[in-house]
Short mmCIF file of C-alpha atoms in Angstrom, two decimals:
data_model
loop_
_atom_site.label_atom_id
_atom_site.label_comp_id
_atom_site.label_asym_id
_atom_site.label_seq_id
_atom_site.Cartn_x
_atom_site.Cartn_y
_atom_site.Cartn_z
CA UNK F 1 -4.23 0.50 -16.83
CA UNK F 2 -2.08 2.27 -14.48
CA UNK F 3 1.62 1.43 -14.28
CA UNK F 4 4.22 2.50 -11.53
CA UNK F 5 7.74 1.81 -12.42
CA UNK F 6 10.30 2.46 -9.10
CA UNK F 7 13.76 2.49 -9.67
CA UNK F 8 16.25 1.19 -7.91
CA UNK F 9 15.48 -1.98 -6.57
CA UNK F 10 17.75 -1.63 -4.00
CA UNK F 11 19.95 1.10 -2.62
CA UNK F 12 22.67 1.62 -0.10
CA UNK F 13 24.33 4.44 1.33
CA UNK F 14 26.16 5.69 4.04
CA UNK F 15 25.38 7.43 6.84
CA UNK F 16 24.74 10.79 6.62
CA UNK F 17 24.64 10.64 2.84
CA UNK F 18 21.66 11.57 0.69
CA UNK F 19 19.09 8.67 -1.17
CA UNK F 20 16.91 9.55 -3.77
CA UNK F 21 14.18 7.08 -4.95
CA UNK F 22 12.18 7.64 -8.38
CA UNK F 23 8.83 6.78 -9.83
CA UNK F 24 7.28 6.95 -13.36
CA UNK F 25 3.55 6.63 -13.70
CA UNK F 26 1.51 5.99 -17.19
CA UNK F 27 -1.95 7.67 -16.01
CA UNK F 28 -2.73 11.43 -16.68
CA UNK F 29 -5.31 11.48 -14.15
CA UNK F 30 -3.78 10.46 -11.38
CA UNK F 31 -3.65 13.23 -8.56
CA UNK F 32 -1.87 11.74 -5.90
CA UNK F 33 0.98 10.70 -4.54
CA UNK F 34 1.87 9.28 -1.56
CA UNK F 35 5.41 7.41 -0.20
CA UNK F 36 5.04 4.50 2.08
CA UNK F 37 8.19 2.99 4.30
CA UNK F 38 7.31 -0.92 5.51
CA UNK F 39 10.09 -2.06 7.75
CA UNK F 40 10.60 -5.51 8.11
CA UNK F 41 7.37 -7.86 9.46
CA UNK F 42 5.44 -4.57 9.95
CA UNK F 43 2.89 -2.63 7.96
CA UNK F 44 3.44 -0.05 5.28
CA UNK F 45 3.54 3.60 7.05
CA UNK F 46 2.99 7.13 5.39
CA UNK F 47 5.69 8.84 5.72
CA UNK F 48 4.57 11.66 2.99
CA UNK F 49 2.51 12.43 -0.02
CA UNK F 50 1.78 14.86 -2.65
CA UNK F 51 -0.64 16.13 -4.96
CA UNK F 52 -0.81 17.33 -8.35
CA UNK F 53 -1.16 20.66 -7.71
CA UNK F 54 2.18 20.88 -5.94
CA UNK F 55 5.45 20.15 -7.31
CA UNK F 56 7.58 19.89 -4.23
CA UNK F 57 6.97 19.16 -0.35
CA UNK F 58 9.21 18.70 2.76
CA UNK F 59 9.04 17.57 6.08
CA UNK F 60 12.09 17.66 8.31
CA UNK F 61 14.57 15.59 6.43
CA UNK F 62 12.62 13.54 3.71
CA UNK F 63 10.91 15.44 0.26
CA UNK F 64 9.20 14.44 -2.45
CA UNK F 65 9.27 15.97 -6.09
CA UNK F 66 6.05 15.85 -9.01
CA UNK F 67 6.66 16.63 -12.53
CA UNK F 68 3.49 16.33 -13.93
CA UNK F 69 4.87 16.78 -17.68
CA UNK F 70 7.37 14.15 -17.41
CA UNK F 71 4.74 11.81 -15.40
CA UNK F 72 7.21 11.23 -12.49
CA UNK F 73 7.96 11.75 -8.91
CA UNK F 74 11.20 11.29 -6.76
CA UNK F 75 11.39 10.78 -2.81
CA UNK F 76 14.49 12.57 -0.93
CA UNK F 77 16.06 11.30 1.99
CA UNK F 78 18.39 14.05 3.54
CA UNK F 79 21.28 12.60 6.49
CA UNK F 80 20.12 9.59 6.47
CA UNK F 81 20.39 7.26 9.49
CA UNK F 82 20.32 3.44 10.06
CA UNK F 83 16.67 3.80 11.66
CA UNK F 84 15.87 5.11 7.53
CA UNK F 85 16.84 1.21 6.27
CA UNK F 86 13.36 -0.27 5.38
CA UNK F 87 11.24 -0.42 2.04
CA UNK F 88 10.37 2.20 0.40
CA UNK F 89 7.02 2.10 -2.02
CA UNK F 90 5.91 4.98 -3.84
CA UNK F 91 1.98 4.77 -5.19
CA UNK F 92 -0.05 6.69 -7.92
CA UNK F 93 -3.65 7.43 -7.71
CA UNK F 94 -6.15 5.49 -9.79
CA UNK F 95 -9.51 7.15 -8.87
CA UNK F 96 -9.86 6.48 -5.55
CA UNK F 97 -7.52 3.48 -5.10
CA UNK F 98 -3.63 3.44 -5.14
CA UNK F 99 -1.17 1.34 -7.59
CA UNK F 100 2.25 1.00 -5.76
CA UNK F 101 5.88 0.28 -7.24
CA UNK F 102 7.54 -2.72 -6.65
CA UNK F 103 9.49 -1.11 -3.78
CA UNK F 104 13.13 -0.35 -2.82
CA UNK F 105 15.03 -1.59 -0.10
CA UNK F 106 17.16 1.10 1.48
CA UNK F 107 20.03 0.09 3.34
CA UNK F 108 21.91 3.08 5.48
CA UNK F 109 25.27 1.88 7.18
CA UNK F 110 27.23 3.16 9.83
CA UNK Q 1 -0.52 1.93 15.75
CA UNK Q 2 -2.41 2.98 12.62
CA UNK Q 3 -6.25 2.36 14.10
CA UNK Q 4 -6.77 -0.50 11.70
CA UNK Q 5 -7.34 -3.45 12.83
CA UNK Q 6 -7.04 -7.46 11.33
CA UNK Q 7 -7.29 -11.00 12.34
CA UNK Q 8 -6.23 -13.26 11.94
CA UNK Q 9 -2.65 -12.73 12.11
CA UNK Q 10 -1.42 -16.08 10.93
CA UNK Q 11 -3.51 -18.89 9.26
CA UNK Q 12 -1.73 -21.74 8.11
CA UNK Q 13 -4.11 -24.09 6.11
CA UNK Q 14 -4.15 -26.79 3.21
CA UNK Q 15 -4.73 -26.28 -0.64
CA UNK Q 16 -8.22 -26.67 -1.96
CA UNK Q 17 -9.55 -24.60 1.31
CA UNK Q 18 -11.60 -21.68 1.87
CA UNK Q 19 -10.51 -18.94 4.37
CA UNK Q 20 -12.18 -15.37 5.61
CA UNK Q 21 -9.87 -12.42 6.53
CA UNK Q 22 -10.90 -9.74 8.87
CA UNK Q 23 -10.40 -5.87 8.81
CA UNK Q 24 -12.01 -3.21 10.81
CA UNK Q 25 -11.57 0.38 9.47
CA UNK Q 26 -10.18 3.46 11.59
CA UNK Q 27 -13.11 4.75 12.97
CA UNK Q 28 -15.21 7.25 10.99
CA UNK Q 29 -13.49 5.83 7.81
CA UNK Q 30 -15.94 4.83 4.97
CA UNK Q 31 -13.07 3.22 2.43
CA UNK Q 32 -11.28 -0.36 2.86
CA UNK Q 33 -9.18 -1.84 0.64
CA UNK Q 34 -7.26 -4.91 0.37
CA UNK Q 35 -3.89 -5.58 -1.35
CA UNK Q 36 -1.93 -8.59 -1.28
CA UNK Q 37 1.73 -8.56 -0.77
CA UNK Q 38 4.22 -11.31 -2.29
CA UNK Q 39 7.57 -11.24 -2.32
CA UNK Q 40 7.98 -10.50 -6.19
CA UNK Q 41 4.87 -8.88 -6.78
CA UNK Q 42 4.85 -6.09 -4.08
CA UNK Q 43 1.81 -4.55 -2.63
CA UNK Q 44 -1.16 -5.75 -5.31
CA UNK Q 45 -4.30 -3.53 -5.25
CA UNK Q 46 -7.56 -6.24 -5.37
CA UNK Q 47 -10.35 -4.55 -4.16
CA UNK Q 48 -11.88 -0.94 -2.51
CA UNK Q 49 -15.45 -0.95 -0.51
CA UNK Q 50 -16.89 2.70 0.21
CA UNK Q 51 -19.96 2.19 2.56
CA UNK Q 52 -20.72 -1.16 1.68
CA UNK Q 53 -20.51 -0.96 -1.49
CA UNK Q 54 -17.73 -2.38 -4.03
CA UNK Q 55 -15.95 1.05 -5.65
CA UNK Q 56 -12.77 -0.53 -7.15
CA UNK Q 57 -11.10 -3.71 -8.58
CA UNK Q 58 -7.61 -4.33 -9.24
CA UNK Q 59 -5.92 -7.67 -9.57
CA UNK Q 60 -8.20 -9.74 -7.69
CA UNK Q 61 -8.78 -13.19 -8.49
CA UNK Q 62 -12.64 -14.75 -9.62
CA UNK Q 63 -11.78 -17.34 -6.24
CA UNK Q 64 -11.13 -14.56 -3.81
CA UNK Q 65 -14.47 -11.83 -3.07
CA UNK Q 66 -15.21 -9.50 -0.34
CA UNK Q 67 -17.49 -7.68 1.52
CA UNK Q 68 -18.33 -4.54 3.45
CA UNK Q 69 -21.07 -5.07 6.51
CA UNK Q 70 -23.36 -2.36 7.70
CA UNK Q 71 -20.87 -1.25 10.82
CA UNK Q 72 -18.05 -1.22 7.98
CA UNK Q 73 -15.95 -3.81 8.63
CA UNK Q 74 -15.10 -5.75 5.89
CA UNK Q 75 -14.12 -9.73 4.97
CA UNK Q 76 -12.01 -10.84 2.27
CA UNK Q 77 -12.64 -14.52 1.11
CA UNK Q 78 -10.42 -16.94 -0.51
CA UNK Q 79 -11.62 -19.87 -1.69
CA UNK Q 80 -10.16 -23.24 -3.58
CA UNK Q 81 -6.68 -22.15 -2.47
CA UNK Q 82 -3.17 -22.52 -4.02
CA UNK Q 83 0.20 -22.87 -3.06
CA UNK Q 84 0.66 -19.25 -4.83
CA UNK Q 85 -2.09 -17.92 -2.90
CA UNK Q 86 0.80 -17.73 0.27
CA UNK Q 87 1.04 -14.10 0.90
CA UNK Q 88 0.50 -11.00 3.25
CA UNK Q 89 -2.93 -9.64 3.07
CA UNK Q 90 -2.97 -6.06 4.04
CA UNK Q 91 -6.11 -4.04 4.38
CA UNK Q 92 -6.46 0.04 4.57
CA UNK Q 93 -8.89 2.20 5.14
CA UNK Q 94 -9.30 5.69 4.06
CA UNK Q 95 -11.60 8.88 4.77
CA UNK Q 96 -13.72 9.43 2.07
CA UNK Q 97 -14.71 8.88 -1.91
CA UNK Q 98 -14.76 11.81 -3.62
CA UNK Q 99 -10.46 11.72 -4.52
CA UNK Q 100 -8.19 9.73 -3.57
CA UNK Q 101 -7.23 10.06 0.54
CA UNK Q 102 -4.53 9.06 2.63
CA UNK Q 103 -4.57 4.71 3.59
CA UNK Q 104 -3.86 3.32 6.69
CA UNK Q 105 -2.65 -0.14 6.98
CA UNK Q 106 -3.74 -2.19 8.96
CA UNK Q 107 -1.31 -5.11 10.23
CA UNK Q 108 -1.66 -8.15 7.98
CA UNK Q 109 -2.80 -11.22 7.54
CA UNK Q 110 0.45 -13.97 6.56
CA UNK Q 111 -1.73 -16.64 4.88
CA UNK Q 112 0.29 -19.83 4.33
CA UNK Q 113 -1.08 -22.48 2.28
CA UNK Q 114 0.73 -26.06 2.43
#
């Protein structure tokens, strides 16, 4: 079945620095892509997605990346600021459900 | 405040129990789904309704089932319950069927089981 690898587990930066987050997936036919950011004791929120037919998409400071050849997909966090520190899950489409990554824990300091 | 909506929010009960988790949709969305959330295991897809009507299974175990009701809000059961079982029990709920659409969680359920 479907497989999402996330990598890293954890990552920590500094204020104002960049963090990338990346994905692998196994399944050809999935289509979409979406990033989720689950802060602690709260619910996972969308914070941006992508699908197939698009290989990049930005929305003020955070982007995401799809190669479709290479099966993965990478999640850009521009300046980031102590409010970015949460979890981070990236998902891949399995028909109509979603299979999600184990998750990374961001940690920005000041 | 993502429109979804679940109770309870805690439930603390024993091993060997049965116990039914609520979720109401966003309205005008036909598609819940339920994941469970562990510490090591991340979010876990189990299960996808679509008006009603069971459209997906992931990783859902033969003690746990759910259901869909005609005003679309759905139950998730778990029945003869183990330590293990202790987890966050998310549900979404998306738009429509035909691809896969944006999911809105809903708050969680933090099922202990002593």
């Amino acid at each position: 079945g479907e497989n999402v690898e996330q990598h890293p587990s954890t990552l920590s930066v500094q204020e104002g620095d960049s963090a990338v987050i990346k994905c692998t997936y196994s399944d050809s036919a999935s289509n979409y892509f979406p990033w989720y950011k689950q802060e602690l004791g709260k619910r996972p929120q969308l914070i941006i997605d992508i699908r197939s037919n698009v290989g990049e998409k930005k929305d003020q400071r955070i982007a995401v990346t799809l190669n479709k050849t290479a099966k993965h997909f990478s999640l850009h966090i521009t300046e980031t600021q102590p409010e970015d520190s949460a979890v981070y899950f990236c998902a891949a489409s399995k028909g109509t459900a979603l299979i999600f990554g184990k998750g990374t824990t961001l940690s920005v300091s000041s | 405040d993502s429109g979804v909506t679940q109770t309870p929010k805690h439930l603390i009960t024993a091993t060997g129990q049965r116990v039914t988790l609520r979720c109401s949709p966003r309205s005008g969305d036909l598609s819940v789904y339920w994941y469970q959330q562990s510490l090591d295991q991340g979010l876990q897809f189990l299960i996808q309704y679509y008006n009603g009507e069971e459209r997906a299974k992931g990783n859902i175990l033969e003690r746990f089932s759910a259901q869909q009701f005609p005003d679309l809000h759905s139950e998730l059961n778990l029945s003869s319950l183990e330590l293990g079982d202790s987890a966050l029990y998310f549900c979404a709920s998306s738009a429509g069927l035909s691809r896969a659409y944006e999911q809105y969680f809903g708050p969680g359920t933090r099922l202990t089981v002593t």
